[in-house]
Amino acid sequence: MDYLGKEIPKLGFGLMRLPMLGEEVDVEQTKQMVDKFLEAGFTYFDTAYGYIGGKSEEAIKTALVDRYPREKFQLATKLPAWAGPTTAEEAKAMLQTSLQRTGAGYFDFYLLHNCGDDRTAAFDRFGIWDYALEMKEKGLLKHVGFSFHDKADVLEEILQKHPEMEFVQLQINYADWEDDSVQSRKCYEVARKYGKPVIIMEPVKGGLLADPPQSVAKVLRDAAPDKNLPSWALRFAASLEGVITVLSGMSTLEQMEENLETMKHFAPLDPQELEVIGKAREALAAVPSIPCTSCQYCMKGCSQGIPIPSVFSAMNTNLTYGNLERAKGNYGFAVRGKGKASDCVQCGQCESVCPQHISIIEELQKAAAALE
């Protein structure tokens, strides 16, 4: 079955975590990574207006755009209308800035960045949906879609309102496939229901599945001692139908070489391997964590506006994977413009409605101590 992007090789180079030399991108190593990527037959590069404070877009100009014919690759970037602009003009100017930084002339895939929650309202307020289509008519954009972080029902609302969007970028990995907060499977199924091809981000969950808990690693290693752990995550994502490409945010030549080895001769997971992934997911679920199902009941009466399920999701990144730095990053994103865990006034309303009987007040205190 044909779909937009079917012909694109299924590994994309995510440019959010480029190699760094202090505060600057290591452009020479980035050039080597770009060369290896293209030599292996892969063509899709993904950056964004805000990645590395704009330095990602600048680096890809030097490492890719200035060194290869434009028709040899696809370049994607994203416009975060919720991150700073106060007027439609300021928001729309982000596209021109991205074009100037990259020197690309046009973008093959252009995304409204990180729709969901209260962020979608900025794209509505500034008329970015229509603006993107206007720029497509002018030839500056080849295909227009959006990236998304929220629940499946919210994704369905957006797709109903904006059937003109050609694709959607989703966080999909085997750890989040049945996760109540991320809802990878449910979001993927909504996208397919509306006939939208999917670009997959975070297939290795920001690197966490490259070094999963020991119980998970044992399941995977016992099944295939010769396979590296990230390969399971990449192949799980790339095995799904209707996928344009699977983005991997590679920071070193070694990561690039490892992923190329996995994806150069990509074969979808077979039934036995899917069973192994199921067992790995069970092992992951058995690791002690806050048993929040993200039902949102606790938030409806919270006077402080604390996004409690998102706080617990961030905390679980530390509890499950032992990655405090990533947990703090997730926490900072979750409470941006909202109440923090330390803002809890201990009224107890949340605990009175929690179906999982979580000691929410105590868990928020632990989160404040660990993540703030």
Coordinates of C-alpha atoms in Angstrom, one line a residue:
M1 CA 0.0 0.0 0.0
D2 CA 1.5 3.3 -1.1
Y3 CA 1.6 6.3 1.3
L4 CA 3.5 9.5 1.7
G5 CA 7.2 8.7 2.5
K6 CA 7.0 5.0 1.8
E7 CA 10.1 5.2 -0.3
I8 CA 12.2 6.9 2.4
P9 CA 14.6 4.6 4.2
K10 CA 13.4 3.8 7.7
L11 CA 16.2 5.4 9.7
G12 CA 16.2 9.1 10.1
F13 CA 19.0 11.2 11.6
G14 CA 17.5 13.2 14.6
L15 CA 19.6 16.4 15.1
M16 CA 18.5 17.2 18.6
R17 CA 21.5 15.6 20.4
L18 CA 24.4 16.4 18.1
P19 CA 28.0 15.9 19.4
M20 CA 29.1 19.0 21.3
L21 CA 32.5 20.7 22.1
G22 CA 31.6 22.7 25.2
E23 CA 28.6 24.9 24.2
E24 CA 29.1 24.5 20.4
V25 CA 28.2 21.7 18.0
D26 CA 31.1 19.5 17.0
V27 CA 30.7 20.3 13.3
E28 CA 33.5 18.1 12.1
Q29 CA 32.2 15.0 13.8
T30 CA 28.7 15.9 12.6
K31 CA 30.1 16.0 9.0
Q32 CA 31.5 12.5 9.5
M33 CA 28.2 11.3 10.8
V34 CA 26.3 12.9 7.9
D35 CA 28.7 11.3 5.4
K36 CA 28.3 7.8 6.9
F37 CA 24.5 8.2 7.0
L38 CA 24.2 9.2 3.4
E39 CA 26.8 6.6 2.2
A40 CA 24.7 3.9 3.9
G41 CA 21.7 5.0 1.7
F42 CA 19.7 6.9 4.3
T43 CA 18.4 10.4 3.5
Y44 CA 16.1 11.9 6.2
F45 CA 17.4 14.6 8.5
D46 CA 15.2 16.1 11.3
T47 CA 15.9 19.3 13.1
A48 CA 13.8 22.1 14.7
Y49 CA 13.8 25.8 15.3
G50 CA 14.7 25.4 19.0
Y51 CA 17.1 22.4 18.9
I52 CA 20.4 23.4 20.7
G53 CA 19.2 27.0 20.8
G54 CA 19.1 27.1 17.0
K55 CA 22.6 25.7 16.6
S56 CA 21.2 22.4 15.2
E57 CA 19.8 24.2 12.1
E58 CA 23.0 26.1 11.7
A59 CA 25.2 23.0 12.0
I60 CA 23.2 21.1 9.4
K61 CA 23.8 23.9 6.9
T62 CA 27.5 23.4 7.3
A63 CA 27.5 19.6 7.6
L64 CA 24.9 18.8 5.0
V65 CA 23.2 21.5 2.9
D66 CA 26.5 23.2 1.9
R67 CA 28.1 19.9 1.0
Y68 CA 25.5 17.8 -0.9
P69 CA 23.1 18.4 -3.7
R70 CA 19.7 19.4 -2.3
E71 CA 17.8 16.6 -4.1
K72 CA 20.0 14.0 -2.3
F73 CA 18.2 14.3 1.1
Q74 CA 15.0 15.2 2.9
L75 CA 15.3 17.9 5.6
A76 CA 12.6 18.4 8.2
T77 CA 12.3 21.2 10.8
K78 CA 9.6 22.4 13.2
L79 CA 7.9 25.7 14.3
P80 CA 7.2 26.0 18.1
A81 CA 4.6 28.8 18.1
W82 CA 4.1 28.3 21.9
A83 CA 7.7 29.0 22.7
G84 CA 8.1 32.8 22.9
P85 CA 6.1 34.5 20.1
T86 CA 3.5 37.0 21.3
T87 CA 2.2 37.9 17.8
A88 CA 1.4 36.0 14.6
E89 CA 4.1 37.9 12.8
E90 CA 6.7 36.7 15.3
A91 CA 5.5 33.1 15.1
K92 CA 5.5 33.1 11.3
A93 CA 9.0 34.6 11.2
M94 CA 10.3 31.4 12.7
L95 CA 10.0 29.7 9.3
Q96 CA 12.1 32.4 7.6
T97 CA 14.7 32.1 10.4
S98 CA 14.8 28.3 9.9
L99 CA 15.2 28.8 6.1
Q100 CA 18.0 31.3 6.7
R101 CA 19.9 29.2 9.3
T102 CA 19.8 26.0 7.1
G103 CA 20.1 27.6 3.7
A104 CA 17.9 24.7 2.5
G105 CA 15.7 26.7 0.2
Y106 CA 12.7 24.6 1.2
F107 CA 11.8 22.0 3.7
D108 CA 10.6 18.5 2.6
F109 CA 8.7 18.0 5.8
Y110 CA 7.6 20.9 8.0
L111 CA 6.0 20.3 11.4
L112 CA 4.0 22.4 13.8
H113 CA 6.1 21.5 16.8
N114 CA 4.8 19.6 19.9
C115 CA 1.1 20.0 19.6
G116 CA -1.0 18.9 22.6
D117 CA -2.0 20.2 26.0
D118 CA -2.2 24.0 26.0
R119 CA 0.4 24.3 23.3
T120 CA -1.9 23.7 20.4
A121 CA -3.8 26.9 21.2
A122 CA -0.8 29.0 20.0
F123 CA -1.0 27.5 16.5
D124 CA -4.7 28.3 16.4
R125 CA -4.2 31.8 17.8
F126 CA -1.5 32.8 15.3
G127 CA -3.1 31.1 12.3
I128 CA -0.1 28.8 11.7
W129 CA -2.1 25.9 10.3
D130 CA -3.2 28.1 7.3
Y131 CA 0.2 29.8 7.1
A132 CA 2.0 26.5 6.7
L133 CA -0.4 25.6 3.8
E134 CA 0.2 29.0 2.2
M135 CA 4.0 28.4 2.4
K136 CA 3.4 25.0 0.8
E137 CA 1.6 26.7 -2.1
K138 CA 4.7 28.9 -2.5
G139 CA 7.0 25.9 -2.7
L140 CA 8.8 26.6 0.6
L141 CA 7.4 23.5 2.1
K142 CA 6.8 20.1 0.4
H143 CA 4.7 18.4 3.1
V144 CA 3.1 19.8 6.2
G145 CA 2.2 17.9 9.5
F146 CA 2.8 18.2 13.2
S147 CA 4.6 16.5 16.1
F148 CA 2.5 15.5 19.1
H149 CA 2.8 14.8 22.8
D150 CA -0.5 14.2 24.5
K151 CA -3.3 11.6 24.8
A152 CA -4.9 9.8 21.9
D153 CA -8.3 11.5 22.2
V154 CA -6.5 14.9 21.9
L155 CA -4.8 13.7 18.7
E156 CA -8.1 12.6 17.3
E157 CA -9.6 16.1 17.9
I158 CA -6.7 17.7 16.1
L159 CA -6.9 15.4 13.1
Q160 CA -10.7 16.0 12.9
K161 CA -10.1 19.7 12.9
H162 CA -7.2 19.6 10.5
P163 CA -7.6 16.9 7.9
E164 CA -5.3 18.9 5.7
M165 CA -2.3 17.8 7.7
E166 CA -0.4 15.1 5.8
F167 CA 1.4 13.2 8.5
V168 CA 2.0 13.1 12.2
Q169 CA 5.2 12.6 14.3
L170 CA 4.6 10.5 17.4
Q171 CA 6.7 9.1 20.4
I172 CA 6.6 5.4 19.9
N173 CA 8.7 2.7 21.5
Y174 CA 8.1 -0.6 23.1
A175 CA 8.3 0.8 26.6
D176 CA 5.6 3.4 26.0
W177 CA 3.5 1.2 23.7
E178 CA 0.9 0.5 26.5
D179 CA 2.0 3.4 28.8
D180 CA -1.0 5.3 30.2
S181 CA 0.8 8.7 30.0
V182 CA 2.3 8.4 26.5
Q183 CA -0.2 6.1 24.9
S184 CA 2.0 5.2 22.0
R185 CA -0.2 2.4 20.7
K186 CA -3.4 4.4 21.0
C187 CA -1.9 7.5 19.3
Y188 CA -0.5 5.3 16.5
E189 CA -3.9 3.7 16.0
V190 CA -5.6 7.1 15.8
A191 CA -3.2 8.3 13.2
R192 CA -3.7 5.2 11.1
K193 CA -7.5 5.5 11.5
Y194 CA -7.3 8.9 9.8
G195 CA -5.0 7.6 7.1
K196 CA -1.9 9.6 8.3
P197 CA 1.5 8.1 7.9
V198 CA 3.7 8.4 11.0
I199 CA 7.2 9.6 11.7
I200 CA 8.4 7.9 14.8
M201 CA 10.5 9.9 17.4
E202 CA 12.1 8.6 20.6
P203 CA 12.2 4.9 19.5
V204 CA 14.9 4.3 22.0
K205 CA 13.2 6.6 24.6
G206 CA 15.9 9.2 24.6
G207 CA 18.5 6.5 25.0
L208 CA 16.9 4.8 28.0
L209 CA 16.2 1.6 26.1
A210 CA 19.9 1.4 25.1
D211 CA 20.6 0.7 28.7
P212 CA 17.3 -0.6 30.2
P213 CA 16.9 -2.1 33.7
Q214 CA 18.9 -5.4 34.1
S215 CA 15.7 -7.5 34.1
V216 CA 14.8 -6.2 30.7
A217 CA 18.3 -6.5 29.3
K218 CA 18.4 -10.1 30.4
V219 CA 15.2 -10.9 28.5
L220 CA 16.6 -9.4 25.3
R221 CA 20.1 -10.9 25.7
D222 CA 18.9 -14.3 26.5
A223 CA 16.8 -14.3 23.3
A224 CA 19.6 -13.0 21.1
P225 CA 23.1 -12.6 22.7
D226 CA 24.5 -11.2 19.4
K227 CA 22.1 -8.3 19.1
N228 CA 22.7 -4.9 20.7
L229 CA 19.9 -3.6 22.9
P230 CA 19.0 -0.5 20.9
S231 CA 18.5 -2.6 17.8
W232 CA 15.4 -4.2 19.4
A233 CA 13.9 -0.7 20.0
L234 CA 14.6 0.5 16.5
R235 CA 13.3 -2.6 14.8
F236 CA 10.1 -2.6 16.9
A237 CA 9.3 0.9 15.7
A238 CA 10.3 0.4 12.1
S239 CA 8.2 -2.8 11.9
L240 CA 5.0 -0.8 12.2
E241 CA 2.9 -0.2 9.1
G242 CA 2.6 3.3 7.5
V243 CA 5.9 4.6 8.9
I244 CA 7.8 7.3 7.0
T245 CA 10.9 6.9 9.0
V246 CA 12.2 6.2 12.5
L247 CA 14.2 9.1 14.0
S248 CA 17.2 8.4 16.2
G249 CA 19.0 11.2 17.9
M250 CA 22.6 10.2 17.4
S251 CA 25.4 12.0 19.4
T252 CA 28.5 10.0 18.4
L253 CA 30.0 8.2 15.4
E254 CA 29.7 4.9 17.4
Q255 CA 25.9 5.4 17.8
M256 CA 25.6 6.2 14.1
E257 CA 27.6 3.1 13.1
E258 CA 25.6 0.8 15.5
N259 CA 22.3 2.1 14.2
L260 CA 23.4 1.8 10.5
E261 CA 24.4 -1.8 11.1
T262 CA 20.9 -2.5 12.5
M263 CA 19.0 -0.7 9.8
K264 CA 21.0 -1.2 6.6
H265 CA 19.5 -4.7 6.2
F266 CA 16.4 -4.0 8.2
A267 CA 14.0 -6.9 8.7
P268 CA 10.7 -6.5 10.6
L269 CA 10.4 -8.3 13.9
D270 CA 9.1 -11.9 13.4
P271 CA 6.4 -13.4 15.7
Q272 CA 9.0 -14.9 18.0
E273 CA 10.8 -11.6 18.4
L274 CA 7.5 -9.8 19.1
E275 CA 7.0 -12.3 21.9
V276 CA 10.4 -11.4 23.3
I277 CA 9.4 -7.7 23.2
G278 CA 6.3 -8.6 25.1
K279 CA 8.3 -10.3 27.8
A280 CA 10.7 -7.3 27.9
R281 CA 7.7 -5.0 28.4
E282 CA 6.4 -7.2 31.2
A283 CA 9.8 -7.1 32.9
L284 CA 9.8 -3.3 32.6
A285 CA 6.3 -3.1 34.1
A286 CA 7.5 -5.2 37.1
V287 CA 10.2 -2.6 38.0
P288 CA 8.9 -0.6 41.1
S289 CA 7.4 2.7 40.1
I290 CA 4.5 5.0 41.0
P291 CA 1.5 3.1 39.7
C292 CA -0.2 6.1 38.1
T293 CA -2.5 5.4 35.2
S294 CA -2.9 9.0 34.1
C295 CA -6.6 9.0 34.6
Q296 CA -6.4 12.8 35.4
Y297 CA -9.0 12.6 38.2
C298 CA -6.5 14.1 40.7
M299 CA -6.1 17.2 38.6
K300 CA -9.7 18.3 38.4
G301 CA -9.8 19.8 41.9
C302 CA -6.1 20.7 42.3
S303 CA -6.1 24.4 43.4
Q304 CA -2.4 24.7 42.5
G305 CA -2.7 23.3 38.9
I306 CA 0.0 20.7 39.4
P307 CA 0.1 18.2 36.4
I308 CA 0.3 15.3 38.8
P309 CA 0.4 12.4 36.3
S310 CA 3.2 14.2 34.3
V311 CA 5.2 14.7 37.5
F312 CA 4.9 11.0 38.3
S313 CA 5.8 10.1 34.8
A314 CA 9.0 12.1 35.1
M315 CA 9.7 10.6 38.5
N316 CA 9.3 7.1 37.1
T317 CA 12.0 7.9 34.6
N318 CA 14.3 8.0 37.5
L319 CA 12.8 5.1 39.5
T320 CA 12.7 2.8 36.5
Y321 CA 15.8 3.7 34.5
G322 CA 17.9 5.4 37.2
N323 CA 18.3 8.5 34.9
L324 CA 18.0 11.5 37.2
E325 CA 19.1 14.0 34.5
R326 CA 16.5 12.9 32.0
A327 CA 13.9 12.8 34.8
K328 CA 14.6 16.4 35.7
G329 CA 14.4 17.4 32.1
N330 CA 11.0 15.7 31.7
Y331 CA 9.8 17.3 35.0
G332 CA 10.8 20.8 33.8
F333 CA 8.9 20.4 30.6
A334 CA 5.8 19.0 32.5
V335 CA 5.5 21.9 35.0
R336 CA 6.4 24.7 32.5
G337 CA 3.8 27.4 33.2
K338 CA 2.0 25.1 35.7
G339 CA 2.2 24.3 39.4
K340 CA 5.3 22.5 40.7
A341 CA 5.3 19.5 43.0
S342 CA 6.5 21.8 45.8
D343 CA 3.4 23.9 45.4
C344 CA 1.2 21.2 46.9
V345 CA -0.8 22.5 49.8
Q346 CA -1.7 19.0 51.0
C347 CA -5.4 19.5 50.8
G348 CA -5.9 15.8 50.1
Q349 CA -8.5 16.3 47.3
C350 CA -6.3 14.3 44.9
E351 CA -5.9 11.3 47.2
S352 CA -9.6 11.1 47.8
V353 CA -10.3 10.5 44.1
C354 CA -7.3 8.4 43.1
P355 CA -8.4 4.9 41.8
Q356 CA -4.9 3.5 42.5
H357 CA -4.9 4.8 46.1
I358 CA -1.5 6.5 45.6
S359 CA -0.2 8.5 48.5
I360 CA 0.0 11.5 46.1
I361 CA 1.0 14.1 48.7
E362 CA 4.0 12.0 49.8
E363 CA 5.0 11.2 46.2
L364 CA 4.9 14.9 45.3
Q365 CA 7.2 15.7 48.2
K366 CA 9.6 13.0 46.9
A367 CA 9.4 14.4 43.4
A368 CA 10.0 18.0 44.7
A369 CA 13.1 16.8 46.6
A370 CA 14.5 14.8 43.7
L371 CA 13.6 16.9 40.7
E372 CA 13.4 20.5 41.6

